[in-house]
Amino acid sequence: MNMIAAILFFVAFVYAGIIRLRDLGQRERCLRSVTECLLHIRNSIDRTNAALPELFSLLSQQCTGQAGAFFEMLKNETARIGEKSFTEIWCGVIPTVFPELLETEHDALSRLGSILGRCDCQTQVREINNCEAVFNSALGIFRQDLPQRKKLTLGLAATAGAFAAILLI
């Protein structure tokens, strides 16, 4: 009976490690989605300088995944611009669509909400480029560390599971 419990404990710990690996994959997808959003916004502002609600409506149809969801929520929320400021709308949508962002990344993206639609086209593009640099750097560092994190996560999960199994035997 103890042997079955030990095996179940080991499997449970390894499964917890696999769940953590999935979370790491979601963070990578989140960072890619943010960079995709920033790229689309920058290109659209640079080329067309359209009004933000029109821009979000167009981008919500073009993008998929988290980027599409981000633009869809912005499109829906910009209808309430009289009730809320654009900055409040922008900052409210970010944690809903991109919950995997770290605080510094969230802050960098939030600051962009106070620039969009309020400054000239060149200033907006420059600020978007700055924000893109932050996220490209974060994505590069994350991807560089990802193999190590995967090994560490599975190794720790298996070690903890083996330790729990040994204690039960």
Coordinates of C-alpha atoms in Angstrom, one line a residue:
M1 CA 0.0 0.0 0.0
N2 CA 2.8 2.4 0.8
M3 CA 4.5 1.6 -2.5
I4 CA 1.3 2.7 -4.4
A5 CA 1.1 5.9 -2.4
A6 CA 4.8 6.6 -3.0
I7 CA 4.3 6.2 -6.8
L8 CA 1.2 8.4 -6.7
F9 CA 3.2 11.1 -4.8
F10 CA 6.0 10.9 -7.3
V11 CA 3.6 11.2 -10.3
A12 CA 1.8 14.1 -8.6
F13 CA 5.0 16.1 -8.2
V14 CA 6.1 15.4 -11.8
Y15 CA 2.6 16.5 -13.0
A16 CA 3.0 19.7 -10.9
G17 CA 6.3 20.3 -12.8
I18 CA 4.6 19.8 -16.1
I19 CA 1.9 22.3 -15.2
R20 CA 4.7 24.8 -14.3
L21 CA 6.2 24.1 -17.8
R22 CA 2.9 25.0 -19.3
D23 CA 2.9 28.3 -17.4
L24 CA 6.3 29.1 -18.8
G25 CA 5.0 28.5 -22.3
Q26 CA 2.1 30.8 -21.6
R27 CA 4.4 33.5 -20.5
E28 CA 6.4 33.2 -23.7
R29 CA 3.2 33.4 -25.8
C30 CA 2.2 36.4 -23.8
L31 CA 5.4 38.3 -24.5
R32 CA 5.2 37.4 -28.2
S33 CA 1.6 38.6 -28.3
V34 CA 2.5 42.0 -26.7
T35 CA 5.4 42.5 -29.2
E36 CA 2.9 41.6 -32.0
C37 CA 0.4 44.1 -30.7
L38 CA 3.0 46.8 -30.5
L39 CA 4.3 46.1 -34.0
H40 CA 0.7 46.3 -35.4
I41 CA -0.1 49.5 -33.5
R42 CA 3.2 51.2 -34.6
N43 CA 2.8 50.2 -38.2
S44 CA -0.8 51.4 -38.3
I45 CA -0.1 54.7 -36.7
D46 CA 3.0 55.2 -38.9
R47 CA 1.1 54.4 -42.1
T48 CA -2.5 55.6 -41.6
N49 CA -2.6 57.7 -38.4
A50 CA -6.2 56.5 -38.0
A51 CA -8.3 57.2 -34.9
L52 CA -7.6 54.6 -32.2
P53 CA -11.1 53.1 -32.2
E54 CA -10.9 52.5 -35.9
L55 CA -7.4 51.1 -35.6
F56 CA -8.4 48.7 -32.8
S57 CA -11.5 47.6 -34.8
L58 CA -9.3 46.8 -37.8
L59 CA -6.6 45.1 -35.8
S60 CA -9.1 43.0 -33.9
Q61 CA -10.1 41.4 -37.2
Q62 CA -6.5 40.9 -38.4
C63 CA -5.0 39.4 -35.2
T64 CA -5.6 36.2 -33.4
G65 CA -4.9 34.8 -30.0
Q66 CA -4.1 37.2 -27.2
A67 CA -3.3 40.0 -29.6
G68 CA -6.7 39.7 -31.2
A69 CA -8.4 39.5 -27.8
F70 CA -6.5 42.7 -26.7
F71 CA -7.6 44.6 -29.7
E72 CA -11.2 43.3 -29.4
M73 CA -11.4 44.4 -25.8
L74 CA -9.9 47.8 -26.7
K75 CA -12.4 48.2 -29.5
N76 CA -15.3 47.4 -27.2
E77 CA -14.1 49.6 -24.4
T78 CA -13.3 52.6 -26.5
A79 CA -17.0 53.1 -26.9
R80 CA -17.0 54.2 -23.2
I81 CA -14.4 56.9 -23.7
G82 CA -16.7 59.6 -22.4
E83 CA -17.1 57.7 -19.1
K84 CA -13.4 56.7 -18.8
S85 CA -10.2 58.1 -20.1
F86 CA -8.3 56.2 -22.8
T87 CA -5.5 55.6 -20.3
E88 CA -7.9 54.0 -17.8
I89 CA -9.3 51.8 -20.5
W90 CA -5.8 50.8 -21.8
C91 CA -4.6 50.1 -18.3
G92 CA -7.7 48.1 -17.4
V93 CA -7.4 45.8 -20.5
I94 CA -3.7 44.9 -20.0
P95 CA -4.0 42.7 -16.9
T96 CA -7.2 41.1 -18.3
V97 CA -5.5 40.0 -21.5
F98 CA -1.9 39.7 -20.4
P99 CA -1.9 38.4 -16.8
E100 CA 1.5 36.8 -17.3
L101 CA 3.3 40.1 -17.5
L102 CA 5.8 41.1 -14.8
E103 CA 5.3 44.4 -13.0
T104 CA 8.0 46.2 -14.9
E105 CA 6.6 45.0 -18.2
H106 CA 3.0 45.9 -17.2
D107 CA 4.3 49.4 -16.2
A108 CA 6.0 49.9 -19.6
L109 CA 2.9 48.9 -21.5
S110 CA 0.7 51.0 -19.2
R111 CA 2.8 54.1 -19.8
L112 CA 2.1 53.8 -23.5
G113 CA -1.6 54.3 -22.8
S114 CA -0.9 57.9 -21.8
I115 CA 0.9 58.6 -25.0
L116 CA -1.3 57.0 -27.6
G117 CA -3.8 59.3 -29.2
R118 CA -2.5 62.3 -27.3
C119 CA 0.8 63.1 -29.1
D120 CA 1.9 63.6 -32.6
C121 CA 2.5 60.6 -34.8
Q122 CA 6.3 60.6 -34.5
T123 CA 6.2 60.8 -30.7
Q124 CA 3.8 57.9 -30.6
V125 CA 5.9 55.8 -32.9
R126 CA 9.1 56.6 -30.9
E127 CA 7.4 55.6 -27.6
I128 CA 6.0 52.4 -29.2
N129 CA 9.6 51.6 -30.3
N130 CA 10.8 52.1 -26.8
C131 CA 8.2 49.8 -25.4
E132 CA 8.9 47.3 -28.1
A133 CA 12.6 47.3 -27.1
V134 CA 11.6 46.5 -23.5
F135 CA 9.5 43.5 -24.6
N136 CA 11.9 42.3 -27.2
S137 CA 14.6 42.3 -24.5
A138 CA 12.4 40.5 -22.0
L139 CA 11.4 37.9 -24.7
G140 CA 15.1 37.4 -25.6
I141 CA 16.2 36.9 -22.0
F142 CA 13.2 34.6 -21.3
R143 CA 13.9 32.5 -24.4
Q144 CA 17.6 32.3 -23.4
D145 CA 16.8 31.1 -19.9
L146 CA 13.9 28.8 -21.0
P147 CA 15.9 25.6 -21.5
Q148 CA 17.5 26.0 -18.1
R149 CA 14.2 26.8 -16.4
K150 CA 12.6 23.7 -18.0
K151 CA 15.3 21.5 -16.8
L152 CA 15.3 23.0 -13.3
T153 CA 11.5 22.8 -13.1
L154 CA 11.3 19.1 -14.0
G155 CA 14.4 18.3 -12.0
L156 CA 13.0 19.9 -8.8
A157 CA 9.6 18.3 -9.3
A158 CA 11.1 14.9 -9.8
T159 CA 13.5 15.3 -6.9
A160 CA 10.7 16.5 -4.6
G161 CA 8.5 13.6 -5.8
A162 CA 11.3 11.1 -5.2
F163 CA 12.0 12.5 -1.7
A164 CA 8.3 12.3 -0.8
A165 CA 8.1 8.7 -2.1
I166 CA 11.2 7.7 -0.1
L167 CA 9.6 9.2 3.0
L168 CA 6.5 7.1 2.5
I169 CA 8.3 3.8 2.0

